[in-house]
Amino acid sequence: MSETLPPCPECASEYTYAMDTLLVCPECAHEWNAAAAADESSDEASAEIKDAVGNVLQDGDSVAIVKTMKVKGAQSALKSGTKVRNIRLTPGSGDHDIFAKVDGFGPMELKSSIVKKI
């Protein structure tokens, strides 16, 4: 066997084996498709989250809201120009790919299409 299989993504066991099109871990019984896992990891690495103007966002950036929007459950709206500091990017979680604590509103998820990097 000259072919080396990748370790298990769940428990990092090196004793994985191939079963049809799946790879299986005998220690934790995790099954995964090696081709799909390779595609997902390359997509995540190449996926950049950009703001409304096209600037690339990173964890810890400060942004400003560019569009006034209503917040469900809040009495007032999130006004345009509101500054949000120390954002965290959460790719792969749907449309809302920024997690931040907004002053006066608390923790919330925002869309990158309504913010602009400061």
Tab-separated table of N, CA, C and O in Angstrom:
chain	number	residue	atom	x	y	z
A	1	MET	N	0.839	-1.180	0.000
A	1	MET	CA	0.000	0.000	0.000
A	1	MET	C	0.884	1.244	0.000
A	1	MET	O	1.399	1.651	1.028
A	2	SER	N	1.051	1.832	-1.136
A	2	SER	CA	1.842	3.055	-1.236
A	2	SER	C	0.979	4.286	-0.979
A	2	SER	O	1.487	5.373	-0.798
A	3	GLU	N	-0.338	4.115	-0.996
A	3	GLU	CA	-1.266	5.222	-0.790
A	3	GLU	C	-1.403	5.524	0.701
A	3	GLU	O	-1.650	4.648	1.513
A	4	THR	N	-1.218	6.789	1.065
A	4	THR	CA	-1.416	7.181	2.463
A	4	THR	C	-2.738	7.938	2.560
A	4	THR	O	-3.017	8.838	1.770
A	5	LEU	N	-3.539	7.567	3.509
A	5	LEU	CA	-4.845	8.179	3.707
A	5	LEU	C	-4.737	9.285	4.746
A	5	LEU	O	-3.932	9.200	5.676
A	6	PRO	N	-5.560	10.326	4.633
A	6	PRO	CA	-5.501	11.417	5.605
A	6	PRO	C	-6.022	10.963	6.965
A	6	PRO	O	-6.817	10.024	7.049
A	7	PRO	N	-5.574	11.622	8.022
A	7	PRO	CA	-6.085	11.269	9.353
A	7	PRO	C	-7.545	11.686	9.509
A	7	PRO	O	-8.057	12.511	8.762
A	8	CYS	N	-8.189	11.117	10.497
A	8	CYS	CA	-9.600	11.412	10.769
A	8	CYS	C	-9.752	12.886	11.166
A	8	CYS	O	-9.019	13.371	12.035
A	9	PRO	N	-10.695	13.627	10.565
A	9	PRO	CA	-10.882	15.032	10.932
A	9	PRO	C	-11.518	15.212	12.310
A	9	PRO	O	-11.433	16.289	12.893
A	10	GLU	N	-12.138	14.175	12.851
A	10	GLU	CA	-12.779	14.273	14.164
A	10	GLU	C	-11.803	14.014	15.308
A	10	GLU	O	-11.721	14.775	16.245
A	11	CYS	N	-11.069	12.893	15.230
A	11	CYS	CA	-10.206	12.505	16.353
A	11	CYS	C	-8.724	12.468	15.989
A	11	CYS	O	-7.899	12.132	16.831
A	12	ALA	N	-8.373	12.760	14.742
A	12	ALA	CA	-6.989	12.789	14.251
A	12	ALA	C	-6.315	11.421	14.281
A	12	ALA	O	-5.098	11.325	14.315
A	13	SER	N	-7.082	10.358	14.240
A	13	SER	CA	-6.515	9.013	14.218
A	13	SER	C	-5.864	8.750	12.867
A	13	SER	O	-6.377	9.135	11.819
A	14	GLU	N	-4.746	8.080	12.876
A	14	GLU	CA	-4.021	7.774	11.638
A	14	GLU	C	-4.425	6.428	11.047
A	14	GLU	O	-3.933	6.043	10.000
A	15	TYR	N	-5.351	5.725	11.678
A	15	TYR	CA	-5.737	4.385	11.236
A	15	TYR	C	-6.983	4.379	10.361
A	15	TYR	O	-7.799	3.474	10.448
A	16	THR	N	-7.155	5.371	9.516
A	16	THR	CA	-8.317	5.417	8.640
A	16	THR	C	-8.191	4.397	7.522
A	16	THR	O	-7.082	3.989	7.165
A	17	TYR	N	-9.323	3.986	6.999
A	17	TYR	CA	-9.319	3.051	5.872
A	17	TYR	C	-10.430	3.436	4.902
A	17	TYR	O	-11.372	4.138	5.255
A	18	ALA	N	-10.278	2.997	3.651
A	18	ALA	CA	-11.245	3.319	2.605
A	18	ALA	C	-12.301	2.230	2.527
A	18	ALA	O	-11.997	1.037	2.597
A	19	MET	N	-13.567	2.669	2.397
A	19	MET	CA	-14.678	1.751	2.205
A	19	MET	C	-15.548	2.346	1.108
A	19	MET	O	-16.236	3.345	1.323
A	20	ASP	N	-15.472	1.762	-0.086
A	20	ASP	CA	-16.123	2.300	-1.280
A	20	ASP	C	-15.608	3.719	-1.527
A	20	ASP	O	-14.417	3.914	-1.708
A	21	THR	N	-16.484	4.718	-1.522
A	21	THR	CA	-16.053	6.092	-1.768
A	21	THR	C	-15.820	6.872	-0.472
A	21	THR	O	-15.451	8.036	-0.511
A	22	LEU	N	-16.025	6.233	0.660
A	22	LEU	CA	-15.874	6.896	1.953
A	22	LEU	C	-14.570	6.507	2.624
A	22	LEU	O	-14.014	5.443	2.377
A	23	LEU	N	-14.114	7.363	3.512
A	23	LEU	CA	-13.029	7.031	4.420
A	23	LEU	C	-13.652	6.837	5.797
A	23	LEU	O	-14.559	7.564	6.182
A	24	VAL	N	-13.152	5.853	6.543
A	24	VAL	CA	-13.745	5.497	7.830
A	24	VAL	C	-12.665	5.484	8.900
A	24	VAL	O	-11.547	5.015	8.671
A	25	CYS	N	-13.019	5.979	10.071
A	25	CYS	CA	-12.120	5.934	11.220
A	25	CYS	C	-12.576	4.806	12.138
A	25	CYS	O	-13.713	4.823	12.622
A	26	PRO	N	-11.722	3.829	12.417
A	26	PRO	CA	-12.130	2.728	13.279
A	26	PRO	C	-12.218	3.106	14.762
A	26	PRO	O	-12.863	2.413	15.542
A	27	GLU	N	-11.598	4.204	15.146
A	27	GLU	CA	-11.594	4.586	16.557
A	27	GLU	C	-12.854	5.351	16.970
A	27	GLU	O	-13.406	5.091	18.030
A	28	CYS	N	-13.305	6.289	16.127
A	28	CYS	CA	-14.480	7.077	16.508
A	28	CYS	C	-15.681	6.812	15.601
A	28	CYS	O	-16.728	7.409	15.781
A	29	ALA	N	-15.524	5.955	14.599
A	29	ALA	CA	-16.581	5.558	13.664
A	29	ALA	C	-17.065	6.712	12.790
A	29	ALA	O	-18.166	6.687	12.277
A	30	HIS	N	-16.227	7.710	12.598
A	30	HIS	CA	-16.577	8.840	11.722
A	30	HIS	C	-16.357	8.429	10.276
A	30	HIS	O	-15.340	7.823	9.936
A	31	GLU	N	-17.332	8.752	9.407
A	31	GLU	CA	-17.222	8.469	7.983
A	31	GLU	C	-17.278	9.785	7.220
A	31	GLU	O	-18.070	10.661	7.545
A	32	TRP	N	-16.434	9.941	6.207
A	32	TRP	CA	-16.440	11.149	5.400
A	32	TRP	C	-15.962	10.857	4.000
A	32	TRP	O	-15.310	9.868	3.748
A	33	ASN	N	-16.339	11.734	3.092
A	33	ASN	CA	-15.943	11.620	1.700
A	33	ASN	C	-14.671	12.444	1.534
A	33	ASN	O	-14.688	13.657	1.725
A	34	ALA	N	-13.583	11.822	1.169
A	34	ALA	CA	-12.291	12.502	1.082
A	34	ALA	C	-12.301	13.581	0.002
A	34	ALA	O	-11.738	14.657	0.187
A	35	ALA	N	-12.928	13.323	-1.129
A	35	ALA	CA	-12.957	14.309	-2.211
A	35	ALA	C	-13.758	15.540	-1.804
A	35	ALA	O	-13.353	16.671	-2.055
A	36	ALA	N	-14.898	15.350	-1.143
A	36	ALA	CA	-15.719	16.475	-0.707
A	36	ALA	C	-15.012	17.276	0.387
A	36	ALA	O	-15.092	18.497	0.421
A	37	ALA	N	-14.316	16.605	1.277
A	37	ALA	CA	-13.597	17.289	2.348
A	37	ALA	C	-12.474	18.146	1.780
A	37	ALA	O	-12.232	19.253	2.245
A	38	ALA	N	-11.787	17.657	0.758
A	38	ALA	CA	-10.721	18.431	0.126
A	38	ALA	C	-11.287	19.652	-0.576
A	38	ALA	O	-10.708	20.738	-0.524
A	39	ASP	N	-12.448	19.513	-1.236
A	39	ASP	CA	-13.085	20.637	-1.913
A	39	ASP	C	-13.534	21.696	-0.916
A	39	ASP	O	-13.359	22.885	-1.148
A	40	GLU	N	-14.117	21.287	0.214
A	40	GLU	CA	-14.594	22.223	1.223
A	40	GLU	C	-13.446	23.010	1.825
A	40	GLU	O	-13.543	24.206	2.033
A	41	SER	N	-12.330	22.351	2.119
A	41	SER	CA	-11.213	23.048	2.738
A	41	SER	C	-10.599	24.060	1.780
A	41	SER	O	-10.181	25.128	2.193
A	42	SER	N	-10.555	23.746	0.482
A	42	SER	CA	-10.013	24.707	-0.474
A	42	SER	C	-10.980	25.866	-0.674
A	42	SER	O	-10.560	26.997	-0.879
A	43	ASP	N	-12.299	25.626	-0.618
A	43	ASP	CA	-13.284	26.688	-0.743
A	43	ASP	C	-13.210	27.633	0.444
A	43	ASP	O	-13.287	28.847	0.286
A	44	GLU	N	-13.065	27.096	1.656
A	44	GLU	CA	-12.996	27.929	2.842
A	44	GLU	C	-11.741	28.785	2.831
A	44	GLU	O	-11.751	29.930	3.251
A	45	ALA	N	-10.633	28.234	2.360
A	45	ALA	CA	-9.391	28.982	2.338
A	45	ALA	C	-9.445	30.107	1.310
A	45	ALA	O	-8.868	31.167	1.513
A	46	SER	N	-10.134	29.886	0.194
A	46	SER	CA	-10.175	30.887	-0.862
A	46	SER	C	-11.337	31.864	-0.696
A	46	SER	O	-11.376	32.880	-1.379
A	47	ALA	N	-12.290	31.567	0.169
A	47	ALA	CA	-13.449	32.437	0.341
A	47	ALA	C	-13.066	33.648	1.183
A	47	ALA	O	-12.627	33.517	2.314
A	48	GLU	N	-13.219	34.820	0.595
A	48	GLU	CA	-12.959	36.057	1.312
A	48	GLU	C	-14.285	36.747	1.557
A	48	GLU	O	-15.155	36.764	0.694
A	49	ILE	N	-14.420	37.323	2.718
A	49	ILE	CA	-15.633	38.060	3.033
A	49	ILE	C	-15.337	39.532	2.782
A	49	ILE	O	-14.383	40.083	3.334
A	50	LYS	N	-16.165	40.142	1.925
A	50	LYS	CA	-15.956	41.535	1.544
A	50	LYS	C	-17.115	42.389	2.034
A	50	LYS	O	-18.242	41.927	2.146
A	51	ASP	N	-16.811	43.655	2.308
A	51	ASP	CA	-17.851	44.578	2.765
A	51	ASP	C	-18.648	45.121	1.576
A	51	ASP	O	-18.474	44.665	0.442
A	52	ALA	N	-19.513	46.081	1.827
A	52	ALA	CA	-20.393	46.612	0.796
A	52	ALA	C	-19.632	47.316	-0.328
A	52	ALA	O	-20.119	47.418	-1.445
A	53	VAL	N	-18.413	47.793	-0.051
A	53	VAL	CA	-17.641	48.515	-1.046
A	53	VAL	C	-16.623	47.621	-1.751
A	53	VAL	O	-16.054	48.011	-2.747
A	54	GLY	N	-16.383	46.429	-1.216
A	54	GLY	CA	-15.444	45.501	-1.832
A	54	GLY	C	-14.147	45.311	-1.063
A	54	GLY	O	-13.257	44.605	-1.517
A	55	ASN	N	-14.000	45.933	0.090
A	55	ASN	CA	-12.807	45.738	0.919
A	55	ASN	C	-12.870	44.379	1.598
A	55	ASN	O	-13.928	43.954	2.056
A	56	VAL	N	-11.735	43.702	1.701
A	56	VAL	CA	-11.680	42.398	2.355
A	56	VAL	C	-11.678	42.604	3.869
A	56	VAL	O	-10.905	43.398	4.400
A	57	LEU	N	-12.580	41.892	4.558
A	57	LEU	CA	-12.695	42.001	6.012
A	57	LEU	C	-11.873	40.923	6.698
A	57	LEU	O	-11.689	39.828	6.154
A	58	GLN	N	-11.396	41.225	7.902
A	58	GLN	CA	-10.644	40.276	8.722
A	58	GLN	C	-11.168	40.354	10.150
A	58	GLN	O	-11.798	41.333	10.536
A	59	ASP	N	-10.875	39.308	10.933
A	59	ASP	CA	-11.255	39.320	12.346
A	59	ASP	C	-10.596	40.507	13.041
A	59	ASP	O	-9.424	40.805	12.815
A	60	GLY	N	-11.357	41.183	13.899
A	60	GLY	CA	-10.828	42.304	14.666
A	60	GLY	C	-10.979	43.646	13.992
A	60	GLY	O	-10.637	44.673	14.579
A	61	ASP	N	-11.463	43.701	12.757
A	61	ASP	CA	-11.656	44.976	12.057
A	61	ASP	C	-12.761	45.790	12.703
A	61	ASP	O	-13.613	45.267	13.411
A	62	SER	N	-12.760	47.087	12.410
A	62	SER	CA	-13.848	47.974	12.798
A	62	SER	C	-14.620	48.322	11.540
A	62	SER	O	-14.024	48.582	10.493
A	63	VAL	N	-15.938	48.309	11.638
A	63	VAL	CA	-16.793	48.597	10.487
A	63	VAL	C	-17.854	49.601	10.891
A	63	VAL	O	-18.105	49.831	12.071
A	64	ALA	N	-18.482	50.196	9.879
A	64	ALA	CA	-19.605	51.104	10.090
A	64	ALA	C	-20.790	50.581	9.298
A	64	ALA	O	-20.632	50.065	8.191
A	65	ILE	N	-21.970	50.720	9.859
A	65	ILE	CA	-23.205	50.308	9.181
A	65	ILE	C	-23.494	51.336	8.088
A	65	ILE	O	-23.441	52.537	8.338
A	66	VAL	N	-23.778	50.885	6.861
A	66	VAL	CA	-24.015	51.816	5.754
A	66	VAL	C	-25.492	51.976	5.428
A	66	VAL	O	-25.844	52.821	4.609
A	67	LYS	N	-26.340	51.180	6.051
A	67	LYS	CA	-27.768	51.224	5.721
A	67	LYS	C	-28.564	51.054	7.007
A	67	LYS	O	-28.336	50.121	7.768
A	68	THR	N	-29.502	51.964	7.272
A	68	THR	CA	-30.355	51.845	8.442
A	68	THR	C	-31.231	50.608	8.298
A	68	THR	O	-31.806	50.370	7.239
A	69	MET	N	-31.272	49.802	9.365
A	69	MET	CA	-32.072	48.578	9.289
A	69	MET	C	-32.810	48.350	10.597
A	69	MET	O	-32.341	48.728	11.676
A	70	LYS	N	-33.973	47.748	10.489
A	70	LYS	CA	-34.761	47.414	11.664
A	70	LYS	C	-34.190	46.152	12.287
A	70	LYS	O	-33.763	45.237	11.590
A	71	VAL	N	-34.195	46.119	13.616
A	71	VAL	CA	-33.716	44.947	14.345
A	71	VAL	C	-34.917	44.289	14.989
A	71	VAL	O	-35.651	44.923	15.748
A	72	LYS	N	-35.110	43.032	14.678
A	72	LYS	CA	-36.255	42.292	15.196
A	72	LYS	C	-36.182	42.226	16.724
A	72	LYS	O	-35.162	41.833	17.286
A	73	GLY	N	-37.235	42.641	17.391
A	73	GLY	CA	-37.296	42.587	18.844
A	73	GLY	C	-36.770	43.835	19.528
A	73	GLY	O	-36.858	43.946	20.743
A	74	ALA	N	-36.198	44.767	18.780
A	74	ALA	CA	-35.685	46.005	19.369
A	74	ALA	C	-36.653	47.143	19.094
A	74	ALA	O	-37.367	47.138	18.092
A	75	GLN	N	-36.667	48.133	19.991
A	75	GLN	CA	-37.582	49.258	19.829
A	75	GLN	C	-37.091	50.253	18.787
A	75	GLN	O	-37.876	50.946	18.166
A	76	SER	N	-35.784	50.357	18.612
A	76	SER	CA	-35.247	51.310	17.651
A	76	SER	C	-34.478	50.575	16.555
A	76	SER	O	-34.154	49.405	16.684
A	77	ALA	N	-34.178	51.298	15.505
A	77	ALA	CA	-33.458	50.716	14.365
A	77	ALA	C	-31.959	50.899	14.540
A	77	ALA	O	-31.501	51.763	15.292
A	78	LEU	N	-31.195	50.093	13.847
A	78	LEU	CA	-29.742	50.206	13.809
A	78	LEU	C	-29.428	51.242	12.733
A	78	LEU	O	-29.627	50.996	11.550
A	79	LYS	N	-28.976	52.420	13.149
A	79	LYS	CA	-28.840	53.554	12.243
A	79	LYS	C	-27.582	53.474	11.395
A	79	LYS	O	-26.582	52.895	11.794
A	80	SER	N	-27.677	54.082	10.230
A	80	SER	CA	-26.534	54.188	9.337
A	80	SER	C	-25.439	55.015	10.016
A	80	SER	O	-25.714	56.024	10.652
A	81	GLY	N	-24.198	54.579	9.893
A	81	GLY	CA	-23.077	55.275	10.517
A	81	GLY	C	-22.674	54.719	11.864
A	81	GLY	O	-21.664	55.130	12.429
A	82	THR	N	-23.447	53.776	12.414
A	82	THR	CA	-23.103	53.169	13.692
A	82	THR	C	-21.803	52.393	13.544
A	82	THR	O	-21.650	51.593	12.628
A	83	LYS	N	-20.862	52.653	14.440
A	83	LYS	CA	-19.563	51.974	14.375
A	83	LYS	C	-19.599	50.700	15.202
A	83	LYS	O	-20.130	50.676	16.307
A	84	VAL	N	-19.021	49.651	14.648
A	84	VAL	CA	-18.936	48.353	15.318
A	84	VAL	C	-17.469	47.961	15.331
A	84	VAL	O	-16.826	47.902	14.287
A	85	ARG	N	-16.934	47.712	16.518
A	85	ARG	CA	-15.520	47.361	16.651
A	85	ARG	C	-15.343	45.880	16.930
A	85	ARG	O	-16.239	45.220	17.447
A	86	ASN	N	-14.175	45.379	16.577
A	86	ASN	CA	-13.739	44.023	16.906
A	86	ASN	C	-14.733	42.961	16.413
A	86	ASN	O	-15.290	42.206	17.204
A	87	ILE	N	-14.915	42.902	15.107
A	87	ILE	CA	-15.834	41.924	14.527
A	87	ILE	C	-15.180	40.557	14.443
A	87	ILE	O	-13.949	40.443	14.454
A	88	ARG	N	-15.998	39.516	14.381
A	88	ARG	CA	-15.528	38.144	14.141
A	88	ARG	C	-16.224	37.631	12.896
A	88	ARG	O	-17.447	37.735	12.770
A	89	LEU	N	-15.467	37.068	11.975
A	89	LEU	CA	-16.035	36.525	10.754
A	89	LEU	C	-16.474	35.094	10.987
A	89	LEU	O	-15.761	34.310	11.610
A	90	THR	N	-17.658	34.758	10.487
A	90	THR	CA	-18.190	33.403	10.610
A	90	THR	C	-18.629	32.918	9.234
A	90	THR	O	-19.817	32.900	8.935
A	91	PRO	N	-17.663	32.534	8.373
A	91	PRO	CA	-18.029	32.069	7.032
A	91	PRO	C	-18.792	30.755	7.096
A	91	PRO	O	-18.585	29.939	7.986
A	92	GLY	N	-19.667	30.569	6.148
A	92	GLY	CA	-20.422	29.320	6.084
A	92	GLY	C	-21.658	29.302	6.951
A	92	GLY	O	-22.288	28.264	7.100
A	93	SER	N	-22.020	30.423	7.538
A	93	SER	CA	-23.213	30.442	8.384
A	93	SER	C	-24.367	31.168	7.700
A	93	SER	O	-25.153	31.839	8.347
A	94	GLY	N	-24.450	31.054	6.392
A	94	GLY	CA	-25.536	31.694	5.663
A	94	GLY	C	-25.177	33.117	5.286
A	94	GLY	O	-24.023	33.463	5.073
A	95	ASP	N	-26.210	33.976	5.205
A	95	ASP	CA	-26.005	35.368	4.808
A	95	ASP	C	-25.308	36.187	5.885
A	95	ASP	O	-24.543	37.089	5.589
A	96	HIS	N	-25.586	35.892	7.129
A	96	HIS	CA	-25.031	36.651	8.245
A	96	HIS	C	-23.652	36.092	8.567
A	96	HIS	O	-23.519	35.123	9.300
A	97	ASP	N	-22.612	36.738	8.028
A	97	ASP	CA	-21.270	36.189	8.165
A	97	ASP	C	-20.360	37.010	9.071
A	97	ASP	O	-19.160	36.807	9.100
A	98	ILE	N	-20.938	37.928	9.846
A	98	ILE	CA	-20.174	38.718	10.812
A	98	ILE	C	-20.863	38.625	12.164
A	98	ILE	O	-22.067	38.800	12.267
A	99	PHE	N	-20.075	38.333	13.210
A	99	PHE	CA	-20.599	38.343	14.570
A	99	PHE	C	-19.936	39.504	15.294
A	99	PHE	O	-18.716	39.668	15.239
A	100	ALA	N	-20.745	40.339	15.953
A	100	ALA	CA	-20.202	41.505	16.642
A	100	ALA	C	-21.105	41.917	17.784
A	100	ALA	O	-22.283	41.550	17.826
A	101	LYS	N	-20.544	42.676	18.705
A	101	LYS	CA	-21.323	43.278	19.781
A	101	LYS	C	-21.524	44.740	19.418
A	101	LYS	O	-20.581	45.500	19.316
A	102	VAL	N	-22.776	45.118	19.207
A	102	VAL	CA	-23.119	46.487	18.818
A	102	VAL	C	-23.553	47.232	20.069
A	102	VAL	O	-24.430	46.763	20.806
A	103	ASP	N	-22.958	48.403	20.304
A	103	ASP	CA	-23.312	49.203	21.474
A	103	ASP	C	-24.789	49.558	21.430
A	103	ASP	O	-25.300	50.036	20.422
A	104	GLY	N	-25.496	49.304	22.519
A	104	GLY	CA	-26.915	49.608	22.612
A	104	GLY	C	-27.818	48.485	22.133
A	104	GLY	O	-29.015	48.515	22.365
A	105	PHE	N	-27.262	47.490	21.442
A	105	PHE	CA	-28.063	46.380	20.935
A	105	PHE	C	-27.583	45.033	21.456
A	105	PHE	O	-28.338	44.088	21.500
A	106	GLY	N	-26.305	44.914	21.790
A	106	GLY	CA	-25.753	43.662	22.278
A	106	GLY	C	-25.192	42.814	21.146
A	106	GLY	O	-24.987	43.291	20.033
A	107	PRO	N	-24.948	41.526	21.419
A	107	PRO	CA	-24.359	40.657	20.391
A	107	PRO	C	-25.361	40.363	19.280
A	107	PRO	O	-26.532	40.108	19.535
A	108	MET	N	-24.890	40.416	18.046
A	108	MET	CA	-25.754	40.121	16.903
A	108	MET	C	-24.916	39.721	15.704
A	108	MET	O	-23.715	39.956	15.668
A	109	GLU	N	-25.585	39.094	14.745
A	109	GLU	CA	-24.944	38.718	13.491
A	109	GLU	C	-25.360	39.718	12.425
A	109	GLU	O	-26.516	40.120	12.356
A	110	LEU	N	-24.397	40.121	11.604
A	110	LEU	CA	-24.635	41.104	10.562
A	110	LEU	C	-24.273	40.539	9.198
A	110	LEU	O	-23.439	39.637	9.092
A	111	LYS	N	-24.864	41.085	8.168
A	111	LYS	CA	-24.492	40.748	6.801
A	111	LYS	C	-23.331	41.640	6.385
A	111	LYS	O	-23.308	42.829	6.697
A	112	SER	N	-22.401	41.064	5.645
A	112	SER	CA	-21.266	41.863	5.195
A	112	SER	C	-21.691	42.887	4.145
A	112	SER	O	-20.976	43.861	3.916
A	113	SER	N	-22.850	42.711	3.547
A	113	SER	CA	-23.319	43.638	2.510
A	113	SER	C	-23.841	44.960	3.079
A	113	SER	O	-24.097	45.888	2.320
A	114	ILE	N	-23.984	45.073	4.407
A	114	ILE	CA	-24.484	46.324	4.980
A	114	ILE	C	-23.444	47.041	5.823
A	114	ILE	O	-23.762	47.987	6.524
A	115	VAL	N	-22.178	46.592	5.753
A	115	VAL	CA	-21.130	47.246	6.528
A	115	VAL	C	-20.018	47.740	5.599
A	115	VAL	O	-19.862	47.257	4.485
A	116	LYS	N	-19.253	48.708	6.111
A	116	LYS	CA	-18.105	49.245	5.385
A	116	LYS	C	-16.936	49.315	6.339
A	116	LYS	O	-17.069	49.774	7.475
A	117	LYS	N	-15.780	48.828	5.893
A	117	LYS	CA	-14.575	48.835	6.726
A	117	LYS	C	-14.132	50.265	6.980
A	117	LYS	O	-14.136	51.106	6.085
A	118	ILE	N	-13.749	50.540	8.233
A	118	ILE	CA	-13.275	51.887	8.601
A	118	ILE	C	-11.767	51.920	8.501
A	118	ILE	O	-11.094	51.068	8.929
